[in-house]
Amino acid sequence: MPHYTVIVTLLAVLFYFFLATRVAAARNKFNVKLPAIAGHPDFERVFRVHMNTLEWMPIFLPLLWLCAIYFSDGAAAVVGLIWIVGRVFYFVGYTQAVEKRLPGFFIQAIACLLLLIGAVTGIIMRLSLA
Amino acid sequence: MPHYTVIVTLLAVLFYFFLATRVAAARNKFNVKLPAIAGHPDFERVFRVHMNTLEWMPIFLPLLWLCAIYFSDGAAAVVGLIWIVGRVFYFVGYTQAVEKRLPGFFIQAIACLLLLIGAVTGIIMRLSLA
Amino acid sequence: MPHYTVIVTLLAVLFYFFLATRVAAARNKFNVKLPAIAGHPDFERVFRVHMNTLEWMPIFLPLLWLCAIYFSDGAAAVVGLIWIVGRVFYFVGYTQAVEKRLPGFFIQAIACLLLLIGAVTGIIMRLSLA
């Protein structure tokens, strides 16, 4: 098992869970009652932070693991940490203003691109050796 | 392969699919036409049941499998079944009223916490032996 | 590792990412400003294409991999390609009109059903041999 990637997976899942608690807190603060998912822009930005991170989980997790399995556990774990850092910036920025989401968004997108490159490189190397 | 966990994974996926069919049924019943995702509170609560379960899938599935791989297939499968039971209560309760979502929600959250504890315990034991 | 299924997983993730770029393009075209996720039906249909594909990722990916591991890598990969084709039809159709989403939707749903049948068949065969 790629142990470093396992640890980064746990950290990513925990940070993603933390974002869900921020949505719940924003619901209370801005008085957006369930089952509504809109009603106050300050709530909606926090909601979108969580939702966008959810939207990227089926991109991030498969690429992270394919990169770990086919290329390198250590490399995948380091880039996975960069993804989490990008997501932290995205959360902090987007909570303040819509435009401020972009630096963190691009960091996490580039991390996914690197994981893709690692995975594809590893797969090509493996299949060309087979 | 952790066979018990595989079976629980299939059951969780099937129940999650069942929730999607409940959203479709609620659309018809309360006449919320696509592509809208709001318009009637009775629809929106069912929509939120499905959406919240989706939101927790990237928490539940990785923790379930890391617990199965690093700690115990049987323990992970049993706690995974408890998660599904919690999700059934969540569905039944939330469909009736917003407050009634809470018991099932806490059951499934505690199940995820147990899976996290199992996974982390297993990882620490494995790495301290290595 | 089931190499064909790995490649289909990458293709599915890339197509899913492509759908996210279509949502961003539809935001600009129909002037739906973040953090809103509604406001123009032409945007909302594209938004639903992406969202519905996200909703099915925790169904598709686990079934794809369980079918690959327990039944056949080649069979899982072929059915996984059919799923992607169904998703392409779904995207093209739904972008035009709500009713036109159905053919692609059923193709991808049948693909998931085939993956489920393959996975369950493989699991039963494996456990009855054990």
Tab-separated table of C-alpha atoms in Angstrom:
chain	number	residue	atom	x	y	z
A	1	MET	CA	0.000	0.000	0.000
A	2	PRO	CA	1.170	3.569	-0.730
A	3	HIS	CA	1.298	4.653	2.923
A	4	TYR	CA	2.094	8.340	2.342
A	5	THR	CA	-0.822	8.621	-0.076
A	6	VAL	CA	-3.072	6.923	2.469
A	7	ILE	CA	-2.194	9.604	5.026
A	8	VAL	CA	-2.765	12.422	2.507
A	9	THR	CA	-6.116	10.827	1.585
A	10	LEU	CA	-7.142	10.944	5.260
A	11	LEU	CA	-6.042	14.586	5.526
A	12	ALA	CA	-7.987	15.514	2.370
A	13	VAL	CA	-11.113	13.743	3.659
A	14	LEU	CA	-10.794	15.475	7.046
A	15	PHE	CA	-10.377	18.912	5.446
A	16	TYR	CA	-13.361	18.203	3.207
A	17	PHE	CA	-15.390	17.304	6.314
A	18	PHE	CA	-14.218	20.547	7.968
A	19	LEU	CA	-15.665	22.463	4.989
A	20	ALA	CA	-19.066	20.831	5.629
A	21	THR	CA	-18.965	22.155	9.202
A	22	ARG	CA	-18.285	25.663	7.776
A	23	VAL	CA	-21.472	25.383	5.668
A	24	ALA	CA	-23.446	24.451	8.790
A	25	ALA	CA	-21.915	27.411	10.667
A	26	ALA	CA	-22.721	29.785	7.774
A	27	ARG	CA	-26.340	28.510	7.779
A	28	ASN	CA	-26.705	29.589	11.397
A	29	LYS	CA	-24.830	32.868	10.997
A	30	PHE	CA	-26.733	34.059	7.909
A	31	ASN	CA	-30.003	32.364	8.869
A	32	VAL	CA	-30.457	30.186	5.755
A	33	LYS	CA	-32.864	27.503	6.924
A	34	LEU	CA	-32.774	23.918	5.650
A	35	PRO	CA	-33.682	22.590	3.137
A	36	ALA	CA	-32.763	25.827	1.273
A	37	ILE	CA	-29.295	26.025	-0.302
A	38	ALA	CA	-29.536	29.709	-1.254
A	39	GLY	CA	-30.787	32.949	0.252
A	40	HIS	CA	-27.723	34.975	1.333
A	41	PRO	CA	-24.584	35.530	-0.780
A	42	ASP	CA	-22.245	35.129	2.226
A	43	PHE	CA	-23.765	31.699	2.872
A	44	GLU	CA	-23.770	30.793	-0.813
A	45	ARG	CA	-20.042	31.387	-1.187
A	46	VAL	CA	-19.264	29.034	1.709
A	47	PHE	CA	-21.755	26.545	0.247
A	48	ARG	CA	-19.920	26.745	-3.092
A	49	VAL	CA	-16.547	26.140	-1.405
A	50	HIS	CA	-17.858	22.850	-0.055
A	51	MET	CA	-19.744	21.958	-3.233
A	52	ASN	CA	-16.826	22.725	-5.541
A	53	THR	CA	-14.522	20.613	-3.374
A	54	LEU	CA	-17.075	17.792	-3.602
A	55	GLU	CA	-17.182	18.288	-7.386
A	56	TRP	CA	-13.401	17.829	-7.545
A	57	MET	CA	-13.197	14.785	-5.240
A	58	PRO	CA	-13.891	12.319	-8.129
A	59	ILE	CA	-11.065	14.041	-10.035
A	60	PHE	CA	-8.562	14.380	-7.181
A	61	LEU	CA	-8.892	10.983	-5.466
A	62	PRO	CA	-8.635	8.740	-8.581
A	63	LEU	CA	-5.712	10.775	-9.975
A	64	LEU	CA	-3.961	10.788	-6.580
A	65	TRP	CA	-4.206	7.003	-6.302
A	66	LEU	CA	-3.331	6.204	-9.913
A	67	CYS	CA	-0.287	8.487	-9.582
A	68	ALA	CA	0.673	6.737	-6.326
A	69	ILE	CA	0.233	3.228	-7.747
A	70	TYR	CA	1.770	3.741	-11.201
A	71	PHE	CA	4.321	6.493	-10.580
A	72	SER	CA	5.375	7.172	-6.986
A	73	ASP	CA	3.784	7.114	-3.541
A	74	GLY	CA	5.983	9.945	-2.302
A	75	ALA	CA	5.414	12.185	-5.343
A	76	ALA	CA	1.633	11.609	-5.224
A	77	ALA	CA	1.552	12.407	-1.505
A	78	VAL	CA	3.524	15.659	-1.915
A	79	VAL	CA	1.297	16.844	-4.772
A	80	GLY	CA	-1.755	15.744	-2.762
A	81	LEU	CA	-0.600	18.002	0.080
A	82	ILE	CA	-0.294	20.875	-2.409
A	83	TRP	CA	-3.899	20.162	-3.466
A	84	ILE	CA	-5.021	20.470	0.170
A	85	VAL	CA	-3.064	23.732	0.552
A	86	GLY	CA	-4.753	25.065	-2.598
A	87	ARG	CA	-8.131	24.077	-1.151
A	88	VAL	CA	-7.330	25.936	2.099
A	89	PHE	CA	-6.510	29.108	0.121
A	90	TYR	CA	-9.687	28.573	-1.942
A	91	PHE	CA	-11.762	28.326	1.231
A	92	VAL	CA	-10.196	31.378	2.887
A	93	GLY	CA	-10.377	33.467	-0.308
A	94	TYR	CA	-13.856	32.505	-1.506
A	95	THR	CA	-15.296	33.099	1.988
A	96	GLN	CA	-14.160	36.728	1.603
A	97	ALA	CA	-15.085	37.423	-2.032
A	98	VAL	CA	-15.879	35.611	-5.301
A	99	GLU	CA	-12.715	36.862	-7.063
A	100	LYS	CA	-10.457	35.758	-4.201
A	101	ARG	CA	-11.290	32.114	-4.884
A	102	LEU	CA	-8.999	32.029	-7.934
A	103	PRO	CA	-5.421	31.636	-6.549
A	104	GLY	CA	-6.387	28.600	-4.449
A	105	PHE	CA	-8.475	27.204	-7.285
A	106	PHE	CA	-5.557	27.306	-9.693
A	107	ILE	CA	-3.169	25.756	-7.142
A	108	GLN	CA	-5.484	22.764	-6.661
A	109	ALA	CA	-6.139	22.511	-10.430
A	110	ILE	CA	-2.393	22.467	-11.180
A	111	ALA	CA	-1.936	19.800	-8.464
A	112	CYS	CA	-4.549	17.646	-10.254
A	113	LEU	CA	-2.779	18.251	-13.585
A	114	LEU	CA	0.517	17.095	-12.044
A	115	LEU	CA	-1.182	13.977	-10.650
A	116	LEU	CA	-2.621	13.288	-14.114
A	117	ILE	CA	0.810	13.678	-15.712
A	118	GLY	CA	2.320	11.368	-13.086
A	119	ALA	CA	-0.392	8.758	-13.559
A	120	VAL	CA	-0.216	8.799	-17.366
A	121	THR	CA	3.594	8.702	-17.316
A	122	GLY	CA	3.549	5.764	-14.907
A	123	ILE	CA	0.936	3.874	-16.936
A	124	ILE	CA	2.870	4.353	-20.191
A	125	MET	CA	6.115	3.193	-18.533
A	126	ARG	CA	4.380	0.144	-17.037
A	127	LEU	CA	2.643	-0.877	-20.263
A	128	SER	CA	5.754	-0.343	-22.401
A	129	LEU	CA	7.670	-2.668	-20.074
A	130	ALA	CA	4.951	-5.336	-20.150
B	1	MET	CA	-9.773	-8.418	-1.160
B	2	PRO	CA	-11.915	-7.509	1.879
B	3	HIS	CA	-14.989	-9.407	0.727
B	4	TYR	CA	-17.380	-8.274	3.485
B	5	THR	CA	-16.492	-4.640	2.794
B	6	VAL	CA	-17.052	-5.222	-0.921
B	7	ILE	CA	-20.593	-6.427	-0.192
B	8	VAL	CA	-21.289	-3.462	2.115
B	9	THR	CA	-19.934	-1.125	-0.579
B	10	LEU	CA	-22.426	-2.592	-3.057
B	11	LEU	CA	-25.272	-2.211	-0.546
B	12	ALA	CA	-24.300	1.418	0.149
B	13	VAL	CA	-24.150	2.200	-3.585
B	14	LEU	CA	-27.531	0.537	-4.150
B	15	PHE	CA	-29.160	2.473	-1.285
B	16	TYR	CA	-27.617	5.685	-2.617
B	17	PHE	CA	-29.113	4.895	-6.039
B	18	PHE	CA	-32.483	4.246	-4.375
B	19	LEU	CA	-32.327	7.780	-2.910
B	20	ALA	CA	-31.895	9.175	-6.437
B	21	THR	CA	-35.130	7.428	-7.460
B	22	ARG	CA	-36.877	9.098	-4.472
B	23	VAL	CA	-35.772	12.514	-5.787
B	24	ALA	CA	-37.238	11.668	-9.202
B	25	ALA	CA	-40.499	10.535	-7.544
B	26	ALA	CA	-40.640	13.731	-5.440
B	27	ARG	CA	-40.132	15.794	-8.611
B	28	ASN	CA	-43.259	14.268	-10.113
B	29	LYS	CA	-45.299	14.391	-6.914
B	30	PHE	CA	-44.557	18.039	-6.100
B	31	ASN	CA	-44.278	19.127	-9.732
B	32	VAL	CA	-40.740	20.543	-9.625
B	33	LYS	CA	-39.708	20.534	-13.259
B	34	LEU	CA	-36.136	19.955	-14.430
B	35	PRO	CA	-33.674	21.641	-14.484
B	36	ALA	CA	-34.907	23.306	-11.251
B	37	ILE	CA	-33.624	21.899	-7.953
B	38	ALA	CA	-35.919	23.978	-5.741
B	39	GLY	CA	-39.542	25.115	-5.689
B	40	HIS	CA	-41.357	23.047	-3.051
B	41	PRO	CA	-40.063	22.326	0.487
B	42	ASP	CA	-41.295	18.713	0.411
B	43	PHE	CA	-39.253	18.154	-2.742
B	44	GLU	CA	-36.263	20.063	-1.394
B	45	ARG	CA	-35.997	17.884	1.716
B	46	VAL	CA	-35.858	14.709	-0.404
B	47	PHE	CA	-33.377	16.451	-2.693
B	48	ARG	CA	-31.224	17.259	0.345
B	49	VAL	CA	-31.340	13.630	1.551
B	50	HIS	CA	-29.803	12.534	-1.737
B	51	MET	CA	-27.396	15.470	-1.931
B	52	ASN	CA	-26.179	15.091	1.655
B	53	THR	CA	-25.579	11.389	1.077
B	54	LEU	CA	-23.592	12.298	-2.048
B	55	GLU	CA	-21.651	14.847	0.026
B	56	TRP	CA	-20.690	12.109	2.502
B	57	MET	CA	-19.728	9.457	-0.072
B	58	PRO	CA	-16.141	10.807	-0.401
B	59	ILE	CA	-15.907	10.604	3.403
B	60	PHE	CA	-17.588	7.232	3.903
B	61	LEU	CA	-16.079	5.182	1.062
B	62	PRO	CA	-12.387	6.079	1.633
B	63	LEU	CA	-12.695	5.609	5.420
B	64	LEU	CA	-14.577	2.314	4.954
B	65	TRP	CA	-11.849	0.927	2.708
B	66	LEU	CA	-8.892	2.225	4.687
B	67	CYS	CA	-10.453	0.710	7.828
B	68	ALA	CA	-10.981	-2.591	5.961
B	69	ILE	CA	-7.444	-2.681	4.552
B	70	TYR	CA	-5.481	-1.482	7.606
B	71	PHE	CA	-7.660	-2.658	10.503
B	72	SER	CA	-10.279	-5.338	9.804
B	73	ASP	CA	-12.572	-6.328	6.953
B	74	GLY	CA	-15.244	-7.597	9.323
B	75	ALA	CA	-15.174	-4.532	11.589
B	76	ALA	CA	-15.298	-2.150	8.621
B	77	ALA	CA	-18.234	-4.071	7.119
B	78	VAL	CA	-20.236	-4.020	10.376
B	79	VAL	CA	-19.684	-0.282	10.859
B	80	GLY	CA	-20.479	0.238	7.171
B	81	LEU	CA	-23.832	-1.475	7.728
B	82	ILE	CA	-24.475	0.871	10.671
B	83	TRP	CA	-23.756	3.784	8.311
B	84	ILE	CA	-26.381	2.482	5.873
B	85	VAL	CA	-28.881	2.056	8.732
B	86	GLY	CA	-28.194	5.651	9.808
B	87	ARG	CA	-28.767	6.784	6.236
B	88	VAL	CA	-32.120	4.924	6.134
B	89	PHE	CA	-33.238	6.720	9.328
B	90	TYR	CA	-31.964	10.006	7.865
B	91	PHE	CA	-34.016	9.450	4.707
B	92	VAL	CA	-37.201	8.464	6.557
B	93	GLY	CA	-36.874	11.287	9.101
B	94	TYR	CA	-35.848	14.123	6.770
B	95	THR	CA	-38.643	13.226	4.343
B	96	GLN	CA	-41.083	13.995	7.196
B	97	ALA	CA	-39.497	17.106	8.704
B	98	VAL	CA	-36.172	18.983	8.834
B	99	GLU	CA	-35.617	18.282	12.574
B	100	LYS	CA	-36.238	14.556	12.158
B	101	ARG	CA	-33.098	14.231	10.041
B	102	LEU	CA	-30.849	14.443	13.107
B	103	PRO	CA	-30.928	10.936	14.696
B	104	GLY	CA	-30.016	9.213	11.420
B	105	PHE	CA	-27.465	11.918	10.658
B	106	PHE	CA	-25.654	11.355	13.948
B	107	ILE	CA	-25.707	7.557	13.527
B	108	GLN	CA	-23.996	7.799	10.138
B	109	ALA	CA	-21.566	10.464	11.423
B	110	ILE	CA	-20.573	8.256	14.368
B	111	ALA	CA	-20.125	5.332	11.969
B	112	CYS	CA	-17.705	7.466	9.931
B	113	LEU	CA	-15.871	8.468	13.115
B	114	LEU	CA	-15.491	4.773	14.049
B	115	LEU	CA	-14.168	3.999	10.566
B	116	LEU	CA	-11.688	6.866	10.924
B	117	ILE	CA	-10.533	5.552	14.326
B	118	GLY	CA	-10.174	2.046	12.889
B	119	ALA	CA	-8.225	3.298	9.866
B	120	VAL	CA	-5.882	5.513	11.900
B	121	THR	CA	-5.309	2.757	14.486
B	122	GLY	CA	-4.545	0.264	11.728
B	123	ILE	CA	-2.184	2.649	9.943
B	124	ILE	CA	-0.280	3.446	13.159
B	125	MET	CA	0.042	-0.272	14.001
B	126	ARG	CA	1.250	-1.087	10.479
B	127	LEU	CA	3.778	1.736	10.322
B	128	SER	CA	5.128	1.050	13.836
B	129	LEU	CA	5.732	-2.574	12.810
B	130	ALA	CA	7.477	-1.599	9.580
C	1	MET	CA	-3.827	-3.904	-11.722
C	2	PRO	CA	-6.685	-3.896	-14.256
C	3	HIS	CA	-4.914	-1.699	-16.822
C	4	TYR	CA	-7.819	-1.287	-19.254
C	5	THR	CA	-10.083	-0.180	-16.414
C	6	VAL	CA	-7.403	2.268	-15.263
C	7	ILE	CA	-7.398	3.879	-18.712
C	8	VAL	CA	-11.225	4.047	-18.807
C	9	THR	CA	-11.182	5.582	-15.322
C	10	LEU	CA	-8.858	8.318	-16.580
C	11	LEU	CA	-11.087	8.931	-19.620
C	12	ALA	CA	-14.193	9.144	-17.405
C	13	VAL	CA	-12.469	11.596	-15.039
C	14	LEU	CA	-11.283	13.726	-17.975
C	15	PHE	CA	-14.772	13.827	-19.530
C	16	TYR	CA	-16.229	14.715	-16.141
C	17	PHE	CA	-13.698	17.568	-15.886
C	18	PHE	CA	-14.671	18.697	-19.393
C	19	LEU	CA	-18.299	18.986	-18.201
C	20	ALA	CA	-17.150	21.335	-15.415
C	21	THR	CA	-15.590	23.588	-18.063
C	22	ARG	CA	-18.966	23.619	-19.906
C	23	VAL	CA	-20.656	24.887	-16.714
C	24	ALA	CA	-18.074	27.685	-16.480
C	25	ALA	CA	-18.663	28.560	-20.153
C	26	ALA	CA	-22.457	28.546	-19.652
C	27	ARG	CA	-22.029	30.888	-16.657
C	28	ASN	CA	-20.329	33.432	-18.868
C	29	LYS	CA	-22.660	32.969	-21.824
C	30	PHE	CA	-25.909	33.272	-19.843
C	31	ASN	CA	-24.468	35.687	-17.272
C	32	VAL	CA	-25.167	33.646	-14.125
C	33	LYS	CA	-22.771	35.144	-11.594
C	34	LEU	CA	-21.120	33.120	-8.824
C	35	PRO	CA	-22.059	32.034	-6.209
C	36	ALA	CA	-25.522	31.541	-7.820
C	37	ILE	CA	-26.296	28.111	-9.301
C	38	ALA	CA	-29.580	29.146	-10.926
C	39	GLY	CA	-30.983	32.071	-12.885
C	40	HIS	CA	-31.236	30.988	-16.540
C	41	PRO	CA	-32.699	27.661	-17.763
C	42	ASP	CA	-30.012	27.253	-20.451
C	43	PHE	CA	-27.355	27.524	-17.751
C	44	GLU	CA	-29.273	25.296	-15.358
C	45	ARG	CA	-29.459	22.421	-17.849
C	46	VAL	CA	-25.686	22.468	-18.337
C	47	PHE	CA	-25.283	22.745	-14.551
C	48	ARG	CA	-27.502	19.662	-14.147
C	49	VAL	CA	-25.449	17.690	-16.713
C	50	HIS	CA	-22.371	18.221	-14.575
C	51	MET	CA	-24.203	17.702	-11.277
C	52	ASN	CA	-25.957	14.530	-12.394
C	53	THR	CA	-22.652	13.105	-13.616
C	54	LEU	CA	-21.162	13.940	-10.206
C	55	GLU	CA	-24.157	12.239	-8.564
C	56	TRP	CA	-23.444	9.057	-10.536
C	57	MET	CA	-19.675	8.987	-9.962
C	58	PRO	CA	-20.032	7.136	-6.598
C	59	ILE	CA	-22.205	4.593	-8.432
C	60	PHE	CA	-20.116	4.252	-11.600
C	61	LEU	CA	-16.574	4.160	-10.188
C	62	PRO	CA	-17.117	1.535	-7.434
C	63	LEU	CA	-19.139	-0.719	-9.782
C	64	LEU	CA	-16.552	-0.313	-12.559
C	65	TRP	CA	-13.719	-1.364	-10.252
C	66	LEU	CA	-15.554	-4.196	-8.505
C	67	CYS	CA	-16.523	-5.549	-11.943
C	68	ALA	CA	-12.892	-5.238	-13.084
C	69	ILE	CA	-11.461	-6.916	-9.973
C	70	TYR	CA	-14.024	-9.705	-9.515
C	71	PHE	CA	-15.200	-10.367	-13.067
C	72	SER	CA	-13.030	-9.086	-15.924
C	73	ASP	CA	-10.816	-6.077	-16.608
C	74	GLY	CA	-11.667	-6.117	-20.326
C	75	ALA	CA	-15.420	-6.420	-19.803
C	76	ALA	CA	-15.440	-3.649	-17.178
C	77	ALA	CA	-13.421	-1.374	-19.481
C	78	VAL	CA	-15.752	-1.935	-22.478
C	79	VAL	CA	-18.873	-1.263	-20.387
C	80	GLY	CA	-17.107	1.735	-18.846
C	81	LEU	CA	-16.562	3.133	-22.347
C	82	ILE	CA	-20.290	2.667	-23.038
C	83	TRP	CA	-20.990	4.644	-19.853
C	84	ILE	CA	-18.826	7.509	-21.158
C	85	VAL	CA	-20.608	7.379	-24.544
C	86	GLY	CA	-23.964	7.542	-22.739
C	87	ARG	CA	-22.703	10.544	-20.774
C	88	VAL	CA	-21.647	12.279	-24.016
C	89	PHE	CA	-25.157	11.779	-25.465
C	90	TYR	CA	-26.629	12.973	-22.150
C	91	PHE	CA	-24.520	16.143	-22.294
C	92	VAL	CA	-25.328	16.894	-25.946
C	93	GLY	CA	-29.042	16.141	-25.512
C	94	TYR	CA	-29.657	17.871	-22.173
C	95	THR	CA	-27.832	21.003	-23.395
C	96	GLN	CA	-30.517	21.252	-26.105
C	97	ALA	CA	-33.659	20.342	-24.146
C	98	VAL	CA	-34.742	18.608	-20.933
C	99	GLU	CA	-36.443	15.687	-22.762
C	100	LYS	CA	-33.380	15.022	-24.921
C	101	ARG	CA	-31.382	13.991	-21.848
C	102	LEU	CA	-33.146	10.608	-21.696
C	103	PRO	CA	-31.427	8.422	-24.338
C	104	GLY	CA	-27.957	9.125	-22.967
C	105	PHE	CA	-29.231	8.790	-19.419
C	106	PHE	CA	-30.575	5.309	-20.081
C	107	ILE	CA	-27.394	4.222	-21.881
C	108	GLN	CA	-25.260	5.168	-18.863
C	109	ALA	CA	-27.786	3.647	-16.426
C	110	ILE	CA	-27.779	0.338	-18.342
C	111	ALA	CA	-23.967	0.418	-18.351
C	112	CYS	CA	-24.026	0.736	-14.547
C	113	LEU	CA	-26.527	-2.138	-14.341
C	114	LEU	CA	-24.190	-4.311	-16.442
C	115	LEU	CA	-21.263	-3.403	-14.191
C	116	LEU	CA	-23.371	-4.329	-11.162
C	117	ILE	CA	-24.306	-7.688	-12.715
C	118	GLY	CA	-20.655	-8.345	-13.559
C	119	ALA	CA	-19.493	-7.418	-10.058
C	120	VAL	CA	-22.148	-9.503	-8.292
C	121	THR	CA	-21.532	-12.474	-10.611
C	122	GLY	CA	-17.801	-12.257	-9.991
C	123	ILE	CA	-18.223	-11.964	-6.227
C	124	ILE	CA	-20.564	-14.978	-6.084
C	125	MET	CA	-18.153	-17.049	-8.216
C	126	ARG	CA	-15.201	-16.045	-6.040
C	127	LEU	CA	-16.948	-16.727	-2.737
C	128	SER	CA	-18.400	-20.061	-3.893
C	129	LEU	CA	-14.866	-21.169	-4.838
C	130	ALA	CA	-13.409	-20.074	-1.526
